[in-house]
XYZ file of C-alpha atoms in Angstrom:
567
model
C 33.177 -11.349 -59.472
C 31.365 -8.013 -59.776
C 28.212 -9.846 -58.819
C 29.853 -11.180 -55.664
C 30.965 -7.903 -54.727
C 27.514 -6.354 -55.273
C 25.999 -9.162 -53.236
C 28.497 -8.531 -50.296
C 27.900 -4.777 -50.393
C 24.194 -5.365 -50.537
C 24.319 -7.802 -47.459
C 26.227 -5.169 -45.430
C 23.900 -2.427 -46.275
C 20.704 -4.772 -45.645
C 21.933 -5.894 -42.214
C 22.761 -2.292 -41.264
C 19.329 -1.069 -42.319
C 17.105 -3.976 -40.977
C 18.982 -4.714 -37.860
C 19.912 -1.136 -37.053
C 23.573 -2.273 -36.659
C 26.426 0.002 -37.320
C 28.197 -0.755 -40.685
C 31.658 -1.025 -38.887
C 30.289 -3.663 -36.519
C 28.903 -5.825 -39.548
C 32.404 -5.384 -41.201
C 34.147 -6.461 -38.095
C 31.895 -9.612 -37.840
C 32.711 -10.474 -41.428
C 36.504 -10.009 -40.858
C 36.400 -12.183 -37.507
C 34.436 -14.892 -39.444
C 37.042 -15.075 -42.263
C 39.917 -15.078 -39.986
C 38.119 -17.984 -37.988
C 37.669 -19.892 -41.178
C 41.224 -19.363 -42.360
C 42.687 -20.613 -39.102
C 40.539 -23.663 -39.482
C 42.352 -24.201 -42.759
C 45.921 -22.919 -42.146
C 46.213 -23.644 -38.308
C 45.962 -21.666 -35.115
C 49.736 -20.466 -35.310
C 49.311 -18.842 -38.640
C 49.831 -15.084 -38.621
C 46.695 -13.756 -40.393
C 44.985 -10.418 -40.901
C 41.774 -9.474 -42.456
C 40.809 -6.310 -44.334
C 37.715 -5.111 -45.936
C 38.494 -3.895 -49.386
C 35.887 -1.124 -50.062
C 36.576 -0.959 -53.728
C 36.189 -4.689 -54.304
C 33.484 -5.167 -51.821
C 35.082 -8.275 -50.268
C 36.960 -9.405 -47.165
C 40.578 -10.090 -47.908
C 42.437 -12.413 -45.656
C 46.395 -12.048 -45.722
C 48.909 -14.557 -44.242
C 52.276 -13.103 -43.193
C 55.431 -15.027 -43.177
C 59.019 -14.116 -42.411
C 61.528 -14.006 -45.368
C 64.501 -16.259 -44.611
C 67.364 -17.815 -46.586
C 66.736 -21.200 -44.964
C 63.211 -22.359 -43.937
C 62.998 -23.955 -40.563
C 59.211 -23.470 -39.812
C 56.977 -23.587 -42.999
C 54.061 -22.199 -41.111
C 55.546 -19.026 -40.204
C 58.554 -18.623 -42.611
C 59.168 -18.444 -46.440
C 62.278 -18.937 -48.385
C 63.797 -15.830 -50.235
C 63.484 -17.522 -53.675
C 59.846 -18.343 -53.235
C 59.059 -14.965 -51.801
C 60.791 -13.428 -54.974
C 58.463 -15.474 -56.997
C 55.378 -13.732 -55.353
C 56.998 -10.463 -55.409
C 59.776 -9.898 -58.016
C 60.628 -6.501 -56.565
C 62.099 -8.203 -53.400
C 66.021 -8.008 -52.883
C 68.713 -9.154 -50.440
C 67.705 -6.492 -47.947
C 64.159 -7.972 -47.794
C 65.543 -10.826 -45.793
C 64.080 -10.907 -42.173
C 61.138 -8.733 -43.297
C 57.438 -10.006 -43.574
C 55.575 -11.061 -46.782
C 51.755 -10.817 -46.821
C 50.150 -13.297 -49.092
C 46.552 -13.103 -49.855
C 44.552 -16.289 -49.022
C 42.134 -17.466 -51.777
C 38.713 -17.983 -49.963
C 38.091 -20.749 -52.367
C 40.859 -22.770 -50.642
C 39.095 -22.536 -47.104
C 36.732 -25.408 -47.729
C 33.071 -26.106 -46.891
C 33.717 -26.643 -43.067
C 35.547 -23.307 -42.751
C 32.733 -21.649 -44.638
C 30.268 -23.158 -42.255
C 32.218 -22.011 -39.315
C 32.457 -18.464 -40.810
C 28.705 -18.420 -41.388
C 28.229 -19.455 -37.544
C 30.646 -16.646 -36.438
C 28.825 -14.124 -38.555
C 25.277 -14.992 -37.153
C 26.565 -14.948 -33.520
C 28.391 -11.574 -34.041
C 25.309 -10.008 -35.695
C 23.180 -11.163 -32.787
C 25.497 -9.861 -30.177
C 25.649 -6.663 -31.964
C 21.744 -6.513 -32.147
C 21.489 -7.265 -28.552
C 24.030 -4.517 -27.730
C 22.085 -2.045 -29.897
C 18.788 -2.949 -28.291
C 20.392 -2.428 -24.806
C 21.922 0.906 -25.765
C 18.490 2.028 -27.053
C 16.541 1.030 -24.032
C 19.087 1.579 -21.040
C 18.347 5.379 -21.255
C 14.592 4.570 -21.531
C 14.304 3.412 -17.819
C 11.589 5.419 -16.182
C 9.687 5.903 -19.232
C 6.443 4.700 -20.726
C 6.319 2.287 -23.724
C 3.561 0.789 -25.704
C 3.487 -2.654 -27.093
C 1.410 -5.694 -28.113
C 0.819 -8.734 -25.952
C 2.323 -11.613 -27.762
C 2.155 -14.602 -25.237
C 2.154 -15.642 -21.694
C 5.007 -17.586 -20.020
C 4.448 -18.882 -16.610
C 2.229 -16.110 -15.565
C 4.500 -13.314 -17.093
C 3.387 -11.339 -20.149
C 5.645 -11.030 -23.069
C 5.110 -7.618 -24.708
C 6.464 -6.815 -28.366
C 7.742 -3.363 -28.472
C 8.763 -3.568 -32.124
C 12.458 -4.088 -32.164
C 12.546 -5.835 -28.759
C 10.485 -8.011 -26.413
C 9.650 -6.877 -22.965
C 8.500 -9.004 -19.903
C 5.661 -7.855 -17.774
C 6.203 -9.992 -14.592
C 3.308 -11.330 -12.667
C 4.239 -9.247 -9.529
C 4.030 -6.006 -11.706
C 0.527 -6.906 -13.028
C -2.542 -5.163 -11.679
C -4.741 -7.826 -9.760
C -7.983 -8.784 -11.657
C -6.779 -6.816 -14.782
C -7.705 -9.096 -17.704
C -4.910 -8.949 -20.355
C -5.249 -11.117 -23.490
C -3.111 -11.937 -26.494
C -3.187 -9.014 -29.088
C -4.077 -6.317 -26.459
C -2.436 -2.946 -26.634
C -0.502 -2.429 -23.439
C 1.016 0.806 -21.957
C 3.597 0.197 -19.279
C 6.389 1.662 -17.205
C 10.002 0.478 -17.750
C 11.088 -0.557 -14.361
C 14.576 -1.816 -15.453
C 16.723 -2.862 -18.321
C 19.026 -5.787 -17.447
C 21.855 -7.075 -19.498
C 21.742 -10.816 -19.359
C 23.477 -13.664 -21.472
C 20.436 -14.062 -23.691
C 20.229 -10.412 -24.380
C 18.790 -7.354 -22.804
C 15.796 -7.908 -20.515
C 13.276 -5.135 -20.305
C 11.151 -5.290 -17.217
C 7.691 -3.446 -17.408
C 5.150 -2.657 -14.702
C 1.493 -1.718 -14.714
C 1.518 -1.272 -10.864
C 4.289 1.402 -10.299
C 3.106 4.723 -9.065
C 5.236 6.455 -11.592
C 3.029 4.869 -14.380
C 0.175 7.329 -13.230
C 2.828 10.157 -13.111
C 3.893 9.559 -16.564
C 0.259 9.227 -17.980
C -0.431 12.622 -16.543
C 2.607 14.033 -18.126
C 1.273 12.804 -21.430
C -2.146 14.372 -20.923
C -1.405 17.557 -18.969
C 0.711 20.138 -21.092
C 1.309 22.185 -18.036
C 3.152 19.249 -16.482
C 5.319 18.932 -19.667
C 6.061 22.479 -19.533
C 7.233 22.434 -16.045
C 4.460 24.868 -14.766
C 2.693 22.066 -12.789
C 4.828 19.578 -10.830
C 3.670 16.187 -9.439
C 5.344 16.207 -6.065
C 4.351 12.688 -4.781
C 2.219 9.745 -5.694
C 0.694 6.797 -3.871
C -1.084 4.065 -5.347
C -3.051 0.694 -4.621
C -3.026 -0.833 -8.190
C -6.364 -1.270 -9.809
C -8.171 0.447 -6.823
C -7.047 3.913 -5.944
C -4.342 6.434 -6.561
C -3.468 9.877 -4.933
C -1.185 12.304 -6.400
C -0.013 15.645 -4.830
C 0.432 18.640 -7.283
C 1.661 22.175 -7.028
C 1.862 25.106 -9.456
C 4.909 27.057 -10.106
C 2.606 29.723 -11.615
C 0.354 31.542 -9.185
C -2.253 31.964 -12.085
C -2.447 28.127 -12.836
C -4.588 25.945 -10.565
C -2.780 22.674 -10.333
C -5.603 20.438 -9.465
C -7.773 21.956 -12.204
C -5.128 21.609 -14.765
C -4.850 17.905 -14.197
C -8.516 17.395 -14.069
C -9.036 19.377 -17.440
C -12.229 20.638 -19.037
C -15.242 18.609 -17.785
C -12.582 16.049 -16.262
C -11.315 15.106 -19.764
C -7.591 14.804 -18.753
C -8.006 12.867 -15.593
C -10.690 10.568 -17.319
C -8.138 9.766 -20.099
C -5.809 8.420 -17.382
C -8.549 6.635 -15.515
C -9.474 4.865 -18.962
C -5.835 3.798 -19.499
C -5.887 2.385 -15.899
C -8.975 0.609 -16.581
C -11.281 2.292 -14.019
C -8.777 3.040 -11.274
C -9.998 5.982 -9.101
C -7.586 8.861 -8.791
C -7.745 11.542 -6.037
C -5.772 14.849 -7.074
C -4.713 16.915 -3.983
C -2.895 20.196 -3.720
C 0.652 19.784 -2.282
C 1.680 22.145 0.538
C 4.892 23.113 2.248
C 3.274 22.793 5.587
C 3.272 19.145 6.538
C 0.108 19.315 8.577
C -1.938 21.075 5.763
C -0.593 18.655 3.337
C -1.756 15.694 5.292
C -5.179 17.314 5.694
C -5.261 17.608 1.922
C -4.186 14.050 1.443
C -6.970 12.739 3.570
C -9.671 14.470 1.483
C -12.597 14.214 1.031
C -12.640 13.772 4.711
C -12.791 16.960 6.815
C -10.079 17.484 9.468
C -10.907 19.138 12.817
C -7.420 19.262 14.462
C -3.917 18.043 13.859
C -1.437 17.041 16.719
C 2.103 16.822 15.300
C 4.881 14.502 17.051
C 7.978 15.541 15.228
C 10.105 13.222 17.211
C 8.345 10.080 15.938
C 7.331 11.742 12.730
C 3.591 10.912 13.556
C 0.482 13.018 13.340
C -2.766 12.569 15.185
C -5.732 13.667 13.087
C -8.840 14.473 14.773
C -12.055 14.318 12.639
C -15.789 14.645 13.548
C -17.514 11.410 14.518
C -19.455 11.295 11.214
C -16.243 11.671 9.153
C -14.304 8.976 10.868
C -15.075 6.152 8.496
C -14.600 8.460 5.466
C -11.212 9.526 6.762
C -10.016 5.965 7.290
C -11.549 4.746 4.024
C -12.643 1.161 3.002
C -10.161 -1.164 4.798
C -8.129 1.632 5.738
C -7.238 2.611 2.239
C -7.601 6.318 2.384
C -5.435 6.787 5.472
C -2.807 4.245 4.085
C -2.421 6.183 0.907
C -2.432 9.458 2.688
C 0.605 8.116 4.781
C 2.325 6.869 1.809
C 1.636 10.329 -0.075
C 3.075 12.439 2.822
C 5.578 10.133 4.389
C 4.011 10.628 7.832
C 2.595 8.124 10.173
C -0.979 8.998 10.562
C -3.298 8.125 13.558
C -6.968 9.017 13.042
C -9.281 9.633 15.936
C -12.831 10.946 16.446
C -13.639 13.954 18.410
C -15.494 11.809 20.996
C -12.485 9.544 21.519
C -10.274 12.478 21.888
C -12.574 14.076 24.486
C -12.644 10.754 26.418
C -8.907 10.434 26.233
C -8.532 14.177 27.419
C -10.977 13.387 30.310
C -8.900 10.395 31.405
C -5.763 12.390 31.205
C -7.020 15.333 33.122
C -8.491 13.123 35.760
C -4.956 11.790 36.398
C -2.853 15.008 35.829
C -5.164 17.316 37.781
C -4.547 15.125 40.897
C -0.827 16.182 41.107
C -0.750 18.623 44.008
C 0.260 22.118 43.058
C -0.612 22.131 39.455
C -3.157 24.782 38.222
C -5.471 24.155 35.250
C -3.078 26.009 33.030
C -0.240 23.821 33.946
C -2.317 20.639 33.509
C -3.201 21.840 30.078
C 0.460 22.577 29.247
C 1.357 19.017 30.198
C -1.514 17.658 28.052
C -0.533 19.732 25.133
C 3.141 18.331 25.181
C 1.845 14.536 25.177
C 1.524 13.936 28.851
C -1.558 11.533 29.320
C -1.159 10.321 32.984
C 0.825 10.868 36.166
C 3.053 7.892 35.242
C 4.172 9.967 32.052
C 5.266 12.909 34.446
C 7.341 10.314 36.351
C 8.915 8.729 33.202
C 9.760 12.263 31.696
C 13.237 13.633 31.526
C 13.919 16.178 34.170
C 15.379 18.668 31.504
C 12.359 18.343 29.437
C 9.834 18.661 32.082
C 11.648 21.724 33.569
C 11.745 23.398 29.957
C 7.958 23.549 29.674
C 6.183 26.864 29.976
C 5.274 27.437 33.621
C 7.640 24.865 34.992
C 11.233 25.248 36.291
C 14.075 22.817 37.246
C 13.591 23.591 40.927
C 9.794 22.534 40.735
C 10.536 19.197 38.971
C 11.258 17.212 42.101
C 8.135 18.492 43.725
C 5.946 17.719 40.727
C 7.349 14.174 40.514
C 6.774 13.554 44.030
C 3.239 14.441 43.654
C 2.950 12.418 40.464
C 4.063 9.195 42.572
C 1.516 9.764 45.181
C -1.060 10.032 42.378
C 0.193 6.735 40.888
C -0.114 5.072 44.285
C -3.798 6.135 44.663
C -4.584 5.092 41.235
C -2.967 1.601 41.827
C -5.170 1.283 44.864
C -8.196 2.388 42.826
C -7.401 -0.243 40.094
C -6.997 -2.924 42.695
C -10.396 -1.907 44.171
C -11.924 -2.234 40.676
C -10.332 -5.488 40.109
C -11.716 -6.814 43.462
C -15.203 -5.567 42.523
C -14.959 -7.376 39.293
C -13.989 -10.597 40.976
C -16.880 -10.230 43.384
C -19.407 -9.428 40.564
C -18.251 -12.677 38.731
C -18.751 -14.611 41.825
C -22.142 -13.083 42.367
C -23.221 -13.908 38.637
C -22.289 -17.541 39.186
C -24.118 -17.741 42.357
C -27.334 -16.159 40.730
C -26.749 -18.508 37.823
C -26.747 -21.547 40.196
C -29.761 -20.394 42.016
C -31.649 -19.883 38.669
C -30.940 -23.328 37.605
C -32.011 -24.707 40.908
C -35.311 -22.842 40.685
C -35.936 -23.719 37.196
C -35.485 -27.380 38.114
C -37.837 -26.972 40.929
C -40.413 -25.796 38.548
C -40.144 -22.092 39.327
C -39.684 -20.612 35.863
C -38.489 -17.010 35.328
C -41.721 -15.484 33.946
C -43.673 -16.770 36.980
C -41.253 -15.092 39.218
C -41.492 -11.873 37.259
C -45.464 -11.931 37.746
C -44.631 -12.044 41.506
C -42.932 -8.743 41.465
C -44.606 -5.818 43.002
C -46.428 -3.826 40.187
C -45.938 -6.646 37.651
C -49.458 -6.497 35.844
C -50.375 -8.431 32.747
C -49.421 -5.605 30.466
C -46.187 -5.175 32.402
C -45.318 -8.773 31.878
C -46.072 -8.689 28.213
C -43.865 -5.648 27.597
C -41.046 -7.167 29.598
C -41.092 -10.512 27.743
C -41.297 -8.706 24.332
C -38.015 -6.918 25.420
C -36.441 -10.323 26.214
C -36.763 -9.741 30.242
C -37.602 -13.371 31.094
C -36.807 -13.334 34.919
C -36.190 -10.948 37.674
C -32.310 -11.626 37.216
C -32.581 -10.025 33.761
C -33.870 -6.798 35.336
C -31.243 -7.077 38.148
C -28.274 -7.384 35.786
C -29.197 -3.815 34.401
C -26.949 -1.039 35.937
C -29.710 1.466 35.617
C -33.216 1.984 34.361
C -32.257 3.505 31.035
C -33.276 0.354 29.071
C -36.511 -0.101 30.801
C -37.483 3.490 30.029
C -35.910 3.810 26.485
C -36.672 0.365 25.024
C -39.582 -1.163 27.161
C -41.391 2.145 27.297
C -42.076 2.517 31.258
C -42.147 5.741 32.870
C -39.188 6.449 35.087
C -41.133 5.801 38.344
C -42.582 2.524 36.950
C -39.033 1.517 35.896
C -37.692 2.165 39.417
C -40.485 0.199 40.967
C -39.723 -2.853 38.804
C -35.963 -2.479 39.456
C -36.412 -2.333 43.063
C -38.872 -5.135 43.244
C -36.329 -7.250 41.113
C -33.472 -6.411 43.403
C -35.569 -7.525 46.523
C -36.429 -10.895 44.734
C -32.783 -11.652 43.697
C -31.602 -10.691 47.200
C -33.989 -13.159 48.877
C -33.503 -16.011 46.148
C -29.666 -15.814 46.849
C -30.111 -15.920 50.591
C -29.185 -12.248 50.746
C -25.879 -12.844 48.865
C -26.991 -10.543 46.127
C -27.046 -6.791 47.469
C -30.116 -4.606 47.096
C -28.585 -1.798 44.769
C -31.907 0.195 44.493
C -33.190 2.449 47.197
C -37.000 2.396 48.141
C -39.056 4.610 45.946
C -39.740 8.048 46.905
C -43.216 9.633 47.084
C -42.944 11.330 43.568
C -41.771 8.022 42.049
C -44.651 6.128 43.643
C -47.148 8.588 42.268
C -45.615 8.383 38.941
C -45.727 4.460 38.879
C -49.462 4.683 40.125
C -50.394 7.149 37.390
C -48.728 4.941 34.818
C -50.641 2.024 36.007
C -53.990 3.918 35.949
C -53.415 5.063 32.399
C -52.603 1.639 31.110
C -55.516 0.135 33.013
C -57.964 2.560 31.302
C -56.378 2.014 28.048
C -56.860 -1.674 28.524
C -60.525 -1.232 29.698
C -61.162 0.858 26.593
C -59.718 -1.797 24.280
C -61.946 -4.506 25.893
C -65.032 -2.452 25.592
C -64.447 -1.604 21.876
C -63.987 -5.200 21.246
C -67.169 -6.056 23.036
C -69.211 -3.612 20.937
C -67.794 -4.775 17.689
C -68.619 -8.286 18.585
C -66.527 -11.477 18.476
C -63.886 -11.626 15.777
C -64.742 -13.739 12.804
C -63.531 -17.291 12.780
C -60.922 -17.886 10.054
C -62.334 -20.077 7.376
C -66.043 -19.970 8.666
C -68.850 -17.822 9.747
C -68.876 -15.599 12.951
């Protein structure tokens, strides 16, 4: 008996130690198992109670029956004489009371014992799952370290010691190679209580993973001196974090970087090479956005509070750096700051301002100062003035409610003029398209008749042999190619002609195309002036002398040797 007692105590102590389950929970499981086994043997209607006897180290089951003079229900009642045999101290006053009789566990049988075993196993498992859930439910938002055990349909199962966690495919870093047996540091996203037990969901992509890693590496963050205000991340590629210091003597960026970059490199190594930008946080949203866009330099910031948008102006050579590869830098900056960011180059802003001014300055009665005021408040055209609320327009500096109707009437007149100009441009585009088709048809007809483009180039005024060579090298193969150029810039800058020579060829090409299209194509160039004629003649003379000198040098040197034989 003593051996059994020691074994039962040992079982309770062992389960409590190994499974980390409270002793009372183990005892309750044993009591429940014994009651289930007893009911298998004595029936479901039996009035039973189970107690743990600490001294004996065993679970005692008692069956309670009512003491009666005449037994009507043997399952729930016991006769007075029979009860007195079990407890000699009973007397007549005990009638109607209850008598508890200890059930001998040996009478329960093998099936009942097997049932008790299953109940114990089930209750212990439930207790173990509850213990794990209680342990991990408060660890949500923390870092855990585990060993990769196996893969299930793309998900990674991580052994955390007392529990297993799941790293879902959606929470894995793209192209990160994880193998069985690897040590993994992950962020606890959630702890779910499901039928199979607590499910611990991990993440390697969450921005807070980077935040928690810095908390481990930077003592100033753990002590509360440096605070990470925001983090934005594209997993596996790049992360931006914004930091500020509560102590004026502590540089937050320097604290996170560490001596010779030791702290930030430790985080980068854990993230397997992911780039990390550490930027100073600022209470001023515009300055914060400028910091978030580093390493790009910002020239100006235009803030639209109503739409929560910022237009960032950067130098032309900084535009690609500010946007980043595939928009990565500006995207992370927007996530970090919470603002919508539109990045524009200084050249584009200047062009937009020129277009806006050309429209706003046409409104009658507006000085340059008032036009600048409208531009500063987001007006980009006369139509914007018409669409604006009267109260808003009248509240602008230099404006009044009395002046609003006059300003809007002037804006309507400007819009009408702009519509006429746009229609004229559209008509010109249609006419140009018809002209291009006509020229193309004439060109096809002349080519079919054996008049190729180069031959027609040679017929142009001033088209000497060296001129034809330079034109064809620059892909001018017909007079039409010269005609299509709006100006002489390409003839001067690319081909290398002087301005006078380029004007001579452009005018000659216009005349040729005008004649070839039966005067349908207009002559857009004016006849050459005297200075332009002299410039063209001087250009021809210089090139003629150069060609003559080249021929003379060739004659003095003799004929070039024949490849593969004697001269």
